[in-house]
Amino acid sequence: MSNHCSDRRLRRRRYGITAAMAGLALVALTACGGGSSATSSGDGTLRLAANLAPDYTSLDPVDTAQPNPFQLMSPVYGSFLHENEDGTYEPDLAKAVEIVDPQTISVELHEGQKFSDGSPFDAEAVKWGLERTKKADNQLAMRVAIQELEEVEIVSPTEVTLHLKTPIAGYFMNLLAQQETAIVSKKAVDDGVNLNSNPVGAGPFMVDSFSPEQSYVLVKNPNYVHADDVSVDRVEYTHVAMGEPQAAANLLLSNEVDAVSGDTKLVPDNLKALENGGVGTRTVTSSARWAQMSLCKSQEPFDDVRVRQALNYAVDRQALIDTGAQGQGLPMWDYFPEGDPLHDPAMDGFFERDIDKAKALLAEAGQSDLSFEIAISPDMRRPAEVLQSQLAEAGIQVKLVQPANLIEEFFIEHVQPAGLFNSGRKGLDKISRTLMPGTVGNVCGWDDPDLNAVVAEAQGLESDSDEYAAAWKEITERTIEQGTAVYLYFGVENSAWNKNTVDELVYTPDSLGQLNVDVARTTLK
């Protein structure tokens, strides 16, 4: 790898900021310039296995029904800030970002930037794009904080000031690295281009061809402001449906792809076979990935805290990991695993399994014969069966239902009163997207004013401050003790790559905390 790109990483570490930083701060985001870019000895093509299912392939940010497709959008649209795996940022389409005060953010652009169609990526384009996104109010795919954008003020052709309704500038910084602030070409929209199949942005790549459930091919965008730093010339995605890890592993073993990306998850059995086949692998426990059972807490019987607590006491989390998750994961007692600075040791073992206590709580609540349906995601079938057995030991009978569309049936229509799935959230999104009003993830509209106030306060605090840690402690104790969900275990991010073709595989988190292959920063041999 060239010194040129190494310089970029040094700048990232020096000037990197966390997603929740607030107060007066300047992010000096100067891109690497000059010098030669890293090159590969092959044809410059990076081949990835990824989910290209129809509900993942609406590539206009305002139209997509969930945030997952951003792994396919981000190489095309780019972002003001690029988020690294460790939560720090480096420059992308913004030259500099400054938090002027908790309700004001200044964004400076590089001069002469263009979309892939040649139209200018300037202050007017940014204002139009952000206002288009806000007007769409796509709460299925975007965090509600985008609605806190009160005004986009054009200061100069290369500078805008974002005025926010509330003091959440530190939290809003992460939106500048994600789908909420992806800017599409106004020219493309005016020309009637279908952005769902042919997205037009100012990012490092542009679409060459796209066939849902088959392939998605990108080629390098010569108009990208950091084009000289991108060593990959072409990206070819091959479809692997979610819940089919063996198919992804087979593609790696047969040398048909170089790596697996996004929610095309690999399991332990896959990793063993891949390692034996000479494929590079990595497993990382993730605080942003966990399994949980969400409950409709505003309706009977889950409006009774005793019932929610009983469900928690009925679960053997370690056994669930061992038999339902193939031994991968850590029991989840609060929102951060042991070793994380925000982990609260006082919560360890808080809901350690106690069948007698579970039964007693159900009896007190008049729910000794409790039975209900649980909507499950396709990848949770085995853990669901283990959980079903564990609950039965406490006298709780559940029926497992796998909806055709989990989001529609459970999160929106509430057909089932409980849902079991792998969740993906990072930082305050763990709470703001699941337990605060106005979000789809907050099943049945749970509303705790005291909790809302603490979260709002935390959004204005530096993430490494004592005050931020204290706010999280209060959030944790309040929500865990109330049994706001049945938190089961932290998951892992399994990844694999072809050691013969990939020099350095780089990852970037999406808004859910899920790690995707960073195609613009990965290098090939």
mmCIF file of N, CA, C and O in Angstrom, residues 22 102-103 148 164-170 456-457 459-461:
data_model
loop_
_atom_site.group_PDB
_atom_site.id
_atom_site.type_symbol
_atom_site.label_atom_id
_atom_site.label_comp_id
_atom_site.label_asym_id
_atom_site.label_seq_id
_atom_site.Cartn_x
_atom_site.Cartn_y
_atom_site.Cartn_z
ATOM 1 N N ALA A 22 -20.264 16.440 20.892
ATOM 2 C CA ALA A 22 -21.023 17.689 20.866
ATOM 3 C C ALA A 22 -20.141 18.800 21.409
ATOM 4 O O ALA A 22 -18.980 18.610 21.742
ATOM 5 N N PRO A 102 -24.338 23.492 19.782
ATOM 6 C CA PRO A 102 -25.131 22.257 19.772
ATOM 7 C C PRO A 102 -26.298 22.225 18.792
ATOM 8 O O PRO A 102 -26.862 21.159 18.564
ATOM 9 N N GLN A 103 -26.642 23.375 18.195
ATOM 10 C CA GLN A 103 -27.736 23.385 17.215
ATOM 11 C C GLN A 103 -27.289 23.847 15.837
ATOM 12 O O GLN A 103 -28.125 24.084 14.964
ATOM 13 N N GLU A 148 -35.048 16.920 12.498
ATOM 14 C CA GLU A 148 -34.598 18.027 13.345
ATOM 15 C C GLU A 148 -33.825 19.071 12.540
ATOM 16 O O GLU A 148 -33.423 20.106 13.089
ATOM 17 N N LEU A 164 -30.314 23.255 13.378
ATOM 18 C CA LEU A 164 -31.131 22.193 13.953
ATOM 19 C C LEU A 164 -32.165 22.757 14.920
ATOM 20 O O LEU A 164 -31.945 23.792 15.550
ATOM 21 N N LYS A 165 -33.279 22.064 15.046
ATOM 22 C CA LYS A 165 -34.350 22.517 15.936
ATOM 23 C C LYS A 165 -33.985 22.335 17.400
ATOM 24 O O LYS A 165 -34.449 23.100 18.254
ATOM 25 N N THR A 166 -33.219 21.324 17.689
ATOM 26 C CA THR A 166 -32.867 20.985 19.068
ATOM 27 C C THR A 166 -31.356 20.780 19.174
ATOM 28 O O THR A 166 -30.679 20.554 18.161
ATOM 29 N N PRO A 167 -30.809 20.822 20.385
ATOM 30 C CA PRO A 167 -29.349 20.704 20.560
ATOM 31 C C PRO A 167 -28.833 19.275 20.447
ATOM 32 O O PRO A 167 -28.447 18.649 21.433
ATOM 33 N N ILE A 168 -28.808 18.748 19.210
ATOM 34 C CA ILE A 168 -28.355 17.371 18.991
ATOM 35 C C ILE A 168 -27.237 17.319 17.949
ATOM 36 O O ILE A 168 -27.057 16.314 17.271
ATOM 37 N N ALA A 169 -26.450 18.390 17.866
ATOM 38 C CA ALA A 169 -25.424 18.446 16.815
ATOM 39 C C ALA A 169 -24.443 17.281 16.912
ATOM 40 O O ALA A 169 -24.019 16.735 15.892
ATOM 41 N N GLY A 170 -24.074 16.890 18.133
ATOM 42 C CA GLY A 170 -23.148 15.776 18.275
ATOM 43 C C GLY A 170 -23.716 14.490 17.706
ATOM 44 O O GLY A 170 -23.042 13.753 16.993
ATOM 45 N N ALA A 456 -32.431 12.713 25.360
ATOM 46 C CA ALA A 456 -32.266 14.035 24.735
ATOM 47 C C ALA A 456 -31.052 14.753 25.308
ATOM 48 O O ALA A 456 -30.285 15.399 24.572
ATOM 49 N N GLU A 457 -30.849 14.616 26.609
ATOM 50 C CA GLU A 457 -29.686 15.233 27.240
ATOM 51 C C GLU A 457 -28.401 14.592 26.738
ATOM 52 O O GLU A 457 -27.416 15.278 26.451
ATOM 53 N N GLN A 459 -27.762 13.285 23.932
ATOM 54 C CA GLN A 459 -27.473 13.641 22.542
ATOM 55 C C GLN A 459 -26.659 14.923 22.440
ATOM 56 O O GLN A 459 -26.110 15.224 21.375
ATOM 57 N N GLY A 460 -26.566 15.659 23.521
ATOM 58 C CA GLY A 460 -25.779 16.885 23.509
ATOM 59 C C GLY A 460 -24.484 16.774 24.286
ATOM 60 O O GLY A 460 -23.873 17.789 24.614
ATOM 61 N N LEU A 461 -24.039 15.535 24.603
ATOM 62 C CA LEU A 461 -22.847 15.334 25.415
ATOM 63 C C LEU A 461 -21.742 14.648 24.620
ATOM 64 O O LEU A 461 -22.015 13.871 23.701
#
